[in-house]
Short mmCIF file of C-alpha atoms in Angstrom, two decimals:
data_model
loop_
_atom_site.label_atom_id
_atom_site.label_comp_id
_atom_site.label_asym_id
_atom_site.label_seq_id
_atom_site.Cartn_x
_atom_site.Cartn_y
_atom_site.Cartn_z
CA MET A 1 31.55 52.49 19.47
CA HIS A 2 34.63 52.86 21.67
CA PRO A 3 34.92 50.70 24.82
CA THR A 4 34.39 52.58 28.07
CA ARG A 5 37.02 52.84 30.74
CA ARG A 6 34.92 50.62 33.01
CA HIS A 7 34.70 47.96 30.32
CA LEU A 8 38.44 48.04 29.74
CA LEU A 9 39.08 47.69 33.47
CA ALA A 10 36.70 44.79 33.70
CA THR A 11 38.33 43.02 30.75
CA ALA A 12 41.78 43.53 32.29
CA ALA A 13 40.66 42.10 35.58
CA LEU A 14 39.24 38.99 33.91
CA ALA A 15 42.20 38.32 31.53
CA PRO A 16 44.38 36.42 34.07
CA LEU A 17 41.52 34.04 34.80
CA ALA A 18 41.42 32.89 31.16
CA GLY A 19 44.73 31.18 31.63
CA VAL A 20 43.75 29.61 34.98
CA LEU A 21 40.45 28.04 33.97
CA PRO A 22 40.79 26.98 30.30
CA ALA A 23 38.86 23.73 30.78
CA GLN A 24 35.79 25.25 32.41
CA ALA A 25 35.59 27.94 29.75
CA GLN A 26 35.04 25.42 26.95
CA SER A 27 31.99 23.43 28.07
CA GLY A 28 31.37 24.10 31.75
CA TRP A 29 32.85 20.75 32.80
CA PRO A 30 33.72 20.21 35.62
CA THR A 31 31.44 22.21 37.85
CA LYS A 32 31.82 19.92 40.87
CA PRO A 33 34.36 17.36 42.28
CA VAL A 34 35.43 14.49 40.07
CA ARG A 35 35.89 11.01 41.61
CA ILE A 36 38.71 8.70 40.59
CA VAL A 37 37.88 5.21 41.71
CA VAL A 38 40.85 3.03 42.59
CA PRO A 39 39.63 -0.59 42.56
CA PHE A 40 42.26 -1.69 45.15
CA ALA A 41 43.16 -0.82 48.70
CA ALA A 42 45.31 2.18 49.63
CA SER A 43 49.14 2.09 49.38
CA GLY A 44 49.34 -0.14 46.28
CA THR A 45 50.69 1.16 42.93
CA THR A 46 47.21 1.87 41.47
CA ASP A 47 46.58 4.09 44.49
CA ILE A 48 50.00 5.69 44.37
CA LEU A 49 49.59 6.73 40.73
CA ALA A 50 46.06 8.02 41.23
CA ARG A 51 47.11 10.16 44.15
CA ALA A 52 50.07 11.50 42.20
CA LEU A 53 47.90 12.50 39.27
CA ALA A 54 44.84 13.85 41.13
CA PRO A 55 46.41 17.12 42.41
CA GLU A 56 47.69 17.93 38.89
CA LEU A 57 44.20 17.53 37.40
CA GLN A 58 42.70 19.56 40.22
CA ARG A 59 45.14 22.36 39.59
CA VAL A 60 44.29 22.48 35.87
CA PHE A 61 40.51 21.98 36.04
CA GLY A 62 39.79 23.98 39.21
CA GLN A 63 37.76 21.27 40.94
CA PRO A 64 38.79 18.56 43.40
CA PHE A 65 39.74 15.20 41.92
CA VAL A 66 39.03 12.80 44.80
CA VAL A 67 40.53 9.36 44.97
CA ASP A 68 38.08 6.73 46.23
CA ASN A 69 39.33 3.22 47.06
CA LYS A 70 36.81 0.47 46.23
CA PRO A 71 38.72 -2.82 46.51
CA GLY A 72 37.41 -6.32 45.88
CA ALA A 73 37.30 -9.20 43.41
CA GLY A 74 40.66 -8.44 41.77
CA GLY A 75 39.53 -4.98 40.90
CA ASN A 76 36.19 -6.01 39.46
CA THR A 77 34.16 -4.41 42.29
CA GLY A 78 35.46 -0.89 41.69
CA ALA A 79 35.51 -1.22 37.95
CA ALA A 80 31.88 -2.40 37.94
CA GLU A 81 30.85 0.60 40.01
CA VAL A 82 32.39 2.98 37.49
CA ALA A 83 30.82 1.09 34.55
CA LYS A 84 27.41 1.73 36.04
CA ALA A 85 28.12 5.34 37.08
CA GLY A 86 26.98 7.00 33.81
CA GLY A 87 29.06 9.04 31.41
CA ASP A 88 28.68 12.48 32.88
CA GLY A 89 32.41 12.96 33.41
CA TYR A 90 32.32 12.99 37.18
CA THR A 91 33.37 9.35 37.81
CA LEU A 92 36.63 7.92 36.42
CA LEU A 93 38.50 4.64 36.95
CA MET A 94 42.19 4.08 37.43
CA GLY A 95 42.04 0.86 35.56
CA THR A 96 44.78 -1.78 35.43
CA VAL A 97 46.08 -4.63 33.38
CA GLY A 98 43.87 -6.77 35.69
CA THR A 99 40.59 -4.98 35.28
CA HIS A 100 40.97 -4.43 31.55
CA ALA A 101 43.11 -7.28 30.15
CA ILE A 102 43.39 -10.23 32.52
CA ASN A 103 40.11 -10.54 34.28
CA PRO A 104 37.99 -11.09 31.18
CA SER A 105 39.89 -14.31 30.55
CA LEU A 106 40.27 -15.34 34.20
CA TYR A 107 36.75 -14.87 35.54
CA PRO A 108 33.97 -17.06 34.07
CA LYS A 109 31.42 -14.25 34.73
CA MET A 110 32.34 -10.52 34.67
CA PRO A 111 30.23 -7.75 36.25
CA TYR A 112 31.05 -5.44 33.39
CA ASP A 113 32.18 -5.53 29.70
CA HIS A 114 35.66 -4.13 29.76
CA VAL A 115 35.33 -2.87 26.18
CA LYS A 116 31.73 -1.73 25.74
CA ASP A 117 31.23 -0.18 29.26
CA PHE A 118 34.25 2.11 29.13
CA VAL A 119 35.96 4.83 27.13
CA PRO A 120 39.76 4.57 27.48
CA VAL A 121 41.21 8.03 28.28
CA THR A 122 44.97 7.41 28.48
CA LEU A 123 47.65 5.02 29.64
CA VAL A 124 49.17 6.62 32.76
CA ALA A 125 52.15 4.37 33.34
CA GLY A 126 53.64 0.96 32.82
CA VAL A 127 55.64 -0.80 35.63
CA PRO A 128 57.53 -4.00 36.03
CA ASN A 129 56.65 -6.35 38.88
CA VAL A 130 59.39 -7.46 41.21
CA LEU A 131 59.87 -10.80 42.89
CA VAL A 132 60.30 -10.09 46.57
CA MET A 133 60.62 -12.26 49.68
CA ASN A 134 60.41 -11.82 53.41
CA PRO A 135 64.12 -11.48 54.24
CA ALA A 136 64.01 -13.88 57.26
CA LYS A 137 62.30 -16.54 55.12
CA ALA A 138 64.79 -16.08 52.32
CA GLN A 139 67.72 -16.39 54.78
CA ALA A 140 66.20 -19.53 56.38
CA LEU A 141 65.83 -21.15 52.96
CA GLY A 142 69.23 -20.03 51.65
CA VAL A 143 67.58 -17.99 48.88
CA ASP A 144 69.63 -15.18 47.30
CA SER A 145 68.73 -15.54 43.61
CA VAL A 146 66.01 -16.81 41.33
CA ALA A 147 67.86 -20.09 40.86
CA SER A 148 68.09 -20.70 44.62
CA PHE A 149 64.44 -19.67 44.96
CA VAL A 150 63.35 -22.35 42.42
CA LYS A 151 65.50 -24.85 44.24
CA ALA A 152 63.82 -23.95 47.56
CA LEU A 153 60.36 -24.27 46.03
CA LYS A 154 61.19 -27.75 44.60
CA GLY A 155 62.63 -28.80 48.00
CA ASN A 156 59.58 -27.59 49.91
CA PRO A 157 56.58 -28.34 47.67
CA GLY A 158 53.46 -26.54 48.83
CA ARG A 159 55.13 -25.10 51.97
CA LEU A 160 55.66 -21.59 50.65
CA ASN A 161 52.84 -19.22 50.01
CA MET A 162 52.48 -16.36 47.52
CA ALA A 163 50.61 -13.12 48.30
CA SER A 164 48.92 -11.05 45.62
CA SER A 165 46.84 -7.88 45.43
CA GLY A 166 43.86 -9.96 44.34
CA ASN A 167 42.69 -12.70 41.95
CA GLY A 168 43.38 -11.78 38.37
CA THR A 169 45.96 -9.04 38.96
CA SER A 170 49.26 -9.04 37.16
CA ILE A 171 50.80 -9.78 40.55
CA HIS A 172 48.78 -13.03 40.76
CA LEU A 173 49.41 -13.93 37.15
CA ALA A 174 53.14 -13.19 37.39
CA GLY A 175 53.35 -15.84 40.12
CA GLU A 176 51.10 -18.31 38.26
CA LEU A 177 53.27 -18.00 35.11
CA PHE A 178 56.39 -18.47 37.22
CA LYS A 179 54.91 -21.66 38.75
CA SER A 180 53.85 -23.11 35.40
CA MET A 181 57.27 -22.47 33.77
CA THR A 182 59.29 -23.86 36.64
CA GLY A 183 56.99 -26.74 37.55
CA THR A 184 56.72 -25.57 41.18
CA PHE A 185 53.85 -24.86 43.46
CA MET A 186 53.03 -22.03 45.96
CA VAL A 187 49.76 -21.52 47.78
CA HIS A 188 48.14 -18.35 46.44
CA LEU A 189 46.80 -15.93 49.06
CA PRO A 190 44.82 -13.05 47.43
CA TYR A 191 44.48 -9.76 49.31
CA ARG A 192 42.38 -6.66 48.62
CA GLY A 193 45.32 -4.73 47.30
CA SER A 194 49.15 -4.58 47.52
CA GLY A 195 49.11 -2.54 50.72
CA PRO A 196 47.61 -5.22 52.95
CA ALA A 197 49.65 -7.98 51.22
CA LEU A 198 52.91 -6.15 51.73
CA ILE A 199 52.16 -5.64 55.42
CA ASP A 200 51.70 -9.37 55.89
CA LEU A 201 54.76 -10.18 53.78
CA MET A 202 56.96 -7.92 55.87
CA ALA A 203 55.49 -9.34 59.07
CA GLY A 204 56.39 -12.86 57.96
CA ASN A 205 52.82 -14.04 57.57
CA VAL A 206 53.39 -14.78 53.89
CA ASP A 207 56.62 -15.71 52.09
CA VAL A 208 56.82 -14.18 48.60
CA MET A 209 55.13 -11.74 46.25
CA PHE A 210 55.46 -10.55 42.64
CA ASP A 211 54.52 -6.98 43.57
CA ASN A 212 54.41 -3.86 41.38
CA LEU A 213 57.76 -2.12 41.70
CA PRO A 214 56.51 1.29 42.87
CA SER A 215 54.76 -0.07 45.96
CA ALA A 216 57.56 -2.46 46.80
CA MET A 217 60.44 0.00 46.19
CA PRO A 218 60.54 1.80 49.55
CA HIS A 219 60.55 -1.53 51.41
CA ILE A 220 63.28 -2.94 49.20
CA LYS A 221 65.42 0.12 49.88
CA SER A 222 64.76 -0.10 53.63
CA GLY A 223 65.73 -3.79 53.72
CA ARG A 224 62.34 -4.94 54.84
CA LEU A 225 61.96 -6.91 51.61
CA LYS A 226 64.52 -8.94 49.65
CA ALA A 227 64.32 -8.39 45.89
CA LEU A 228 65.38 -11.24 43.59
CA ALA A 229 64.43 -10.01 40.10
CA VAL A 230 62.10 -7.84 37.98
CA THR A 231 59.51 -9.53 35.83
CA SER A 232 59.89 -7.20 32.77
CA ALA A 233 61.78 -8.02 29.57
CA GLN A 234 64.44 -5.42 30.43
CA ARG A 235 65.99 -4.29 33.69
CA SER A 236 64.42 -1.40 35.49
CA GLY A 237 66.23 1.94 35.54
CA ALA A 238 65.10 2.39 39.09
CA LEU A 239 66.97 -0.78 40.22
CA PRO A 240 69.48 -1.40 37.40
CA GLU A 241 71.46 -3.88 39.47
CA LEU A 242 68.48 -6.25 39.73
CA PRO A 243 68.32 -8.88 36.96
CA THR A 244 65.19 -9.85 35.08
CA VAL A 245 63.52 -13.19 35.93
CA GLU A 246 64.53 -14.43 32.49
CA GLU A 247 68.14 -13.41 32.94
CA ALA A 248 68.43 -15.01 36.38
CA GLY A 249 66.25 -18.07 35.72
CA GLY A 250 68.15 -19.72 32.90
CA ALA A 251 66.58 -21.75 30.15
CA VAL A 252 63.53 -22.80 32.14
CA LEU A 253 62.34 -19.17 32.37
CA LYS A 254 63.34 -18.03 28.91
CA GLY A 255 60.66 -15.63 27.58
CA TYR A 256 59.21 -14.91 30.99
CA GLU A 257 57.58 -11.46 31.15
CA ALA A 258 54.70 -10.19 33.32
CA SER A 259 54.57 -6.44 33.67
CA SER A 260 51.71 -4.15 34.80
CA TRP A 261 50.09 -1.02 33.50
CA PHE A 262 47.59 1.56 34.80
CA GLY A 263 45.33 3.98 32.92
CA LEU A 264 42.40 6.36 33.23
CA LEU A 265 39.07 5.14 31.87
CA ALA A 266 35.62 6.78 31.80
CA PRO A 267 32.20 5.16 31.62
CA ALA A 268 30.73 4.65 28.19
CA GLY A 269 28.88 7.70 27.00
CA THR A 270 31.29 10.26 28.46
CA PRO A 271 31.42 13.25 26.05
CA LYS A 272 34.35 13.15 23.67
CA ASP A 273 35.47 16.70 24.54
CA VAL A 274 35.69 15.72 28.21
CA VAL A 275 37.74 12.57 27.33
CA ASP A 276 40.02 14.51 25.01
CA ARG A 277 40.66 17.27 27.58
CA LEU A 278 41.36 14.68 30.30
CA GLN A 279 43.82 12.92 28.02
CA GLN A 280 45.60 16.09 27.01
CA GLU A 281 45.96 17.48 30.51
CA THR A 282 47.03 14.07 31.91
CA ALA A 283 49.67 13.74 29.18
CA LYS A 284 50.94 17.25 29.95
CA ALA A 285 51.18 16.43 33.69
CA LEU A 286 53.03 13.16 33.00
CA ALA A 287 55.48 15.00 30.73
CA THR A 288 56.61 17.57 33.34
CA PRO A 289 60.11 17.01 34.64
CA ALA A 290 58.92 16.82 38.26
CA MET A 291 56.33 14.11 37.52
CA LYS A 292 58.57 12.16 35.23
CA GLU A 293 61.40 12.13 37.85
CA ARG A 294 58.95 11.13 40.56
CA LEU A 295 57.50 8.16 38.66
CA LEU A 296 60.77 6.94 37.16
CA ALA A 297 62.35 6.96 40.61
CA GLN A 298 59.59 4.59 41.76
CA GLY A 299 60.05 2.31 38.82
CA ALA A 300 57.08 3.50 36.77
CA ILE A 301 57.37 4.63 33.14
CA PRO A 302 54.93 7.47 32.35
CA SER A 303 52.96 7.35 29.17
CA GLY A 304 50.06 9.71 28.17
CA MET A 305 49.02 7.95 24.92
CA THR A 306 45.89 9.20 23.11
CA SER A 307 42.50 7.55 23.66
CA ALA A 308 42.67 5.81 20.29
CA GLU A 309 46.12 4.41 21.08
CA PHE A 310 44.91 3.24 24.46
CA VAL A 311 41.99 1.40 22.81
CA ARG A 312 44.45 -0.51 20.56
CA PHE A 313 46.82 -1.14 23.47
CA ILE A 314 44.02 -2.71 25.61
CA ALA A 315 42.94 -4.97 22.73
CA ALA A 316 46.54 -6.22 22.31
CA GLU A 317 47.00 -6.70 26.02
CA THR A 318 43.68 -8.64 26.34
CA ALA A 319 44.85 -11.06 23.66
CA LYS A 320 48.30 -11.44 25.27
CA TRP A 321 46.99 -12.07 28.75
CA ALA A 322 44.38 -14.55 27.48
CA ARG A 323 47.33 -16.64 26.28
CA VAL A 324 49.14 -16.30 29.64
CA VAL A 325 46.00 -17.28 31.60
CA LYS A 326 45.54 -20.34 29.33
CA ALA A 327 49.21 -21.35 29.63
CA SER A 328 49.27 -20.91 33.46
CA GLY A 329 46.06 -22.81 34.06
CA ALA A 330 44.96 -20.06 36.49
CA LYS A 331 41.23 -20.02 37.33
CA VAL A 332 38.98 -17.92 39.61
CA ASP A 333 35.58 -19.22 40.59
#
């Protein structure tokens, strides 16, 4: 039986749509908006990365990917909400090194199981933290390097305070590790995300922060923050002139490293085909020249690893940060 002219015209009209909606054609998902929960306040690195990725996923899957900020308890509040959301593919988490590697060792009681309650989708990006100060405070104390910062801390015990994006975040632990290795003390002031903490840091209400580089970068470039060093093992390509803490700190800070990472996770029970397609499309988006350039310029290193690789990565990071928590003596009630 030969196809009719009407059938051929209809087929031709539908052909372009096959390339536009490949995801929907496979299993029907998604048929409604997908929520990406960011467990911190707006303007921090977790939020920045989620909002960079959401339009790319929306373009591919043909449904809105909506970023929803749910800050609190070092990321535990938002992560717990996602853990209880059910695995229908319509609620995702932009998890962090805090929610999925640090907090299980830092908090005596967790509102979720970071392994059993989630399916890792993909690592989105890794970023160094950066040691930044309020410029006026740095000038008043004569601080222009890590060495002079340590000297100022020892000369003013307990008089400087350290902001973080919340208890248990890498920003918090980077500072605790610094304190334990240098034998110094700063009062820790946890906020509900980097955004609010940075506002108070630039206003002079707090003195220092070990912030994620992407959220601190525009303020470093504008001169509203004074950067002393990055916390990674190697210098950042985004600020190559800035030394690492280990480089600038001498023997007392040898081996110091406290970087951050961010990744997509889904609630346990999310269908494998949904997880696989999310991973594949996220990896494609992160590999585009425009996205790579955007993230690298902010100090973030895009990833896109497979779900299985992300599972192994989280296991290794959990073990690593358990050692850091123990060495630093950090605790959260």
